PDB file of C-alpha atoms in Angstrom:
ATOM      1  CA  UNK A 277     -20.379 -26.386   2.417  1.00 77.00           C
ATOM      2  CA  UNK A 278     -23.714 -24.710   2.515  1.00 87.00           C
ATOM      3  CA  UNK A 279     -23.201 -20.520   1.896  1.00 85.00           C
ATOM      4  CA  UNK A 280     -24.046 -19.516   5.249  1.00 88.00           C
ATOM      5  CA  UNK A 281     -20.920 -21.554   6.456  1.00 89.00           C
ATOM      6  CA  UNK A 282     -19.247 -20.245   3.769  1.00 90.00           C
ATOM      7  CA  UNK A 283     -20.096 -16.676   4.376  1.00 90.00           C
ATOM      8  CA  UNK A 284     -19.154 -16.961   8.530  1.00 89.00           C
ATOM      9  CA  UNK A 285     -16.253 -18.215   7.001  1.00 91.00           C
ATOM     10  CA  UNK A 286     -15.398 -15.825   5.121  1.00 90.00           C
ATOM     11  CA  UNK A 287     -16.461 -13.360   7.508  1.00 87.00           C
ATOM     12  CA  UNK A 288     -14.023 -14.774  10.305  1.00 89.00           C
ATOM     13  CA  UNK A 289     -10.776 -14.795   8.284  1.00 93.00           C
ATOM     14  CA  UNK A 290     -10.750 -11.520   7.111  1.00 89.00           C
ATOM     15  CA  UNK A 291      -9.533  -9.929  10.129  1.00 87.00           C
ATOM     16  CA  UNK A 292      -6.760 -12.408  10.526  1.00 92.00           C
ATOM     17  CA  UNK A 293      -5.804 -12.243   6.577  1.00 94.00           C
ATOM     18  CA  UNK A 294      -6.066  -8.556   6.653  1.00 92.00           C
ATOM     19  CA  UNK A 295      -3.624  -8.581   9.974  1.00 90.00           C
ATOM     20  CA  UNK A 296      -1.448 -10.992   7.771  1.00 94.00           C
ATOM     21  CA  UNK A 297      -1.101  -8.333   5.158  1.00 94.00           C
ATOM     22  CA  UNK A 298      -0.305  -5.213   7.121  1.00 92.00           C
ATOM     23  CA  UNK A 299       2.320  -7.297   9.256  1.00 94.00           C
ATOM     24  CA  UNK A 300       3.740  -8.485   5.170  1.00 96.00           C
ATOM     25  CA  UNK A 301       3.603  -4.731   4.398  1.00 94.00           C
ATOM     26  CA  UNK A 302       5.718  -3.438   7.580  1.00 93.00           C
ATOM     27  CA  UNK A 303       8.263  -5.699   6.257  1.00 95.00           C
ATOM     28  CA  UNK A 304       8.374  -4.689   2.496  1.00 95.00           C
ATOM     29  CA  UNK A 305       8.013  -0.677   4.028  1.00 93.00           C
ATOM     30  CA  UNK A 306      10.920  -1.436   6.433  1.00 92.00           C
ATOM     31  CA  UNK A 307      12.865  -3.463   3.474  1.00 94.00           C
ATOM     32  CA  UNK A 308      12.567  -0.674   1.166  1.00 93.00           C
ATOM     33  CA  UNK A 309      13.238   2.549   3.747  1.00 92.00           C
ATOM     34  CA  UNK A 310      16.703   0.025   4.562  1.00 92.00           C
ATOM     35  CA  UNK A 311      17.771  -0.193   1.016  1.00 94.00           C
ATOM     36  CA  UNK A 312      17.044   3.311  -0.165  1.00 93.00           C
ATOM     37  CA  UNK A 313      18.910   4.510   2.669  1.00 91.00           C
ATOM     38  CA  UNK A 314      15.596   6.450   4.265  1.00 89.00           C
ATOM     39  CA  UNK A 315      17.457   7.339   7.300  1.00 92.00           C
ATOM     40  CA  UNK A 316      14.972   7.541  10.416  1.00 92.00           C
ATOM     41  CA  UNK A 317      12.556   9.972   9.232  1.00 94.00           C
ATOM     42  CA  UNK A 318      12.425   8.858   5.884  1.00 93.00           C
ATOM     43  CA  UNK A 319      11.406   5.193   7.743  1.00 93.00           C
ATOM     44  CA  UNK A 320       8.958   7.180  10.175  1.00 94.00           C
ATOM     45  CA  UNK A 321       6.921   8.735   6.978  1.00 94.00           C
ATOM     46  CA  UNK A 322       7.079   5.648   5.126  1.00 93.00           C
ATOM     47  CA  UNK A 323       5.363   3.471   8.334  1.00 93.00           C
ATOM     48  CA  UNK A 324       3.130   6.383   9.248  1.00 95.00           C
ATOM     49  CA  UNK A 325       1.455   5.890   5.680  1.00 94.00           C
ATOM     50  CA  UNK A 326       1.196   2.293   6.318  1.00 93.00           C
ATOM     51  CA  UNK A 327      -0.544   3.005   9.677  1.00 94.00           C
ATOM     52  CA  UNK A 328      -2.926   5.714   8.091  1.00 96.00           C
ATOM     53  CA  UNK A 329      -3.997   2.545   5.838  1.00 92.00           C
ATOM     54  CA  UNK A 330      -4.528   0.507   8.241  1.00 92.00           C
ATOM     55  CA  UNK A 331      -6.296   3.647  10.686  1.00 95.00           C
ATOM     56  CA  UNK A 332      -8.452   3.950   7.568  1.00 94.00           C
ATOM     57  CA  UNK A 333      -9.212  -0.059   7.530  1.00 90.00           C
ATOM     58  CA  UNK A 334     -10.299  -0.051  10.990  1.00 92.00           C
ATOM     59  CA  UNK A 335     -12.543   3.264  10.733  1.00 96.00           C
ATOM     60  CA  UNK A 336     -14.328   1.149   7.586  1.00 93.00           C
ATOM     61  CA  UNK A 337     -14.819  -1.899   9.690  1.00 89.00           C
ATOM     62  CA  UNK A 338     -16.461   0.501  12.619  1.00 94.00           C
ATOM     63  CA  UNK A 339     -18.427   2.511  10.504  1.00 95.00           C
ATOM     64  CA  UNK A 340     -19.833  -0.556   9.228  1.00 91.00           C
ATOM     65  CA  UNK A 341     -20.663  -2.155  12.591  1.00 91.00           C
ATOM     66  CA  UNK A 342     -22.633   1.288  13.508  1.00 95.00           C
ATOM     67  CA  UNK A 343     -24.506   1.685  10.394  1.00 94.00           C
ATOM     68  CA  UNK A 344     -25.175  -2.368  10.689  1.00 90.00           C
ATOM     69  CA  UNK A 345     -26.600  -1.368  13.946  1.00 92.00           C
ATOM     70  CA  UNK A 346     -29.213   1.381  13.077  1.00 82.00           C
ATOM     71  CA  UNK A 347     -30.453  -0.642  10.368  1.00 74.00           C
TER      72      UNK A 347
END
């Protein structure tokens, strides 16, 4: 595999691994607001962290696209 297959590779999967991972996450989040007895807004915090990681992730991969851009 030369490196420039490699690289769009890479490059493709990331998204798809990274949407993997959040979707794991919501499940350990939810697992552990259920068995330390969170109640609702103890399970609302805990998720709205998880989405302010993954707001975070998708300002990165924007900011990256514009910059890309300009260059």
């Amino acid at each position: 595999m030369t490196p420039d297959a490699l690289e769009d590779l890479i490059e493709a999967s990331t998204p798809w691994m990274i949407g993997g991972l959040v979707l794991f996450m919501f499940f350990i989040v939810y697992g552990i607001a259920k068995e330390s007895k969170a109640g609702r807004e103890g399970t609302l915090w805990l998720l709205a962290v998880l989405c302010m990681g993954v707001v975070g992730y998708i300002a990165k991969v924007i900011l990256e696209f514009v910059l890309k851009q300009k260059l």
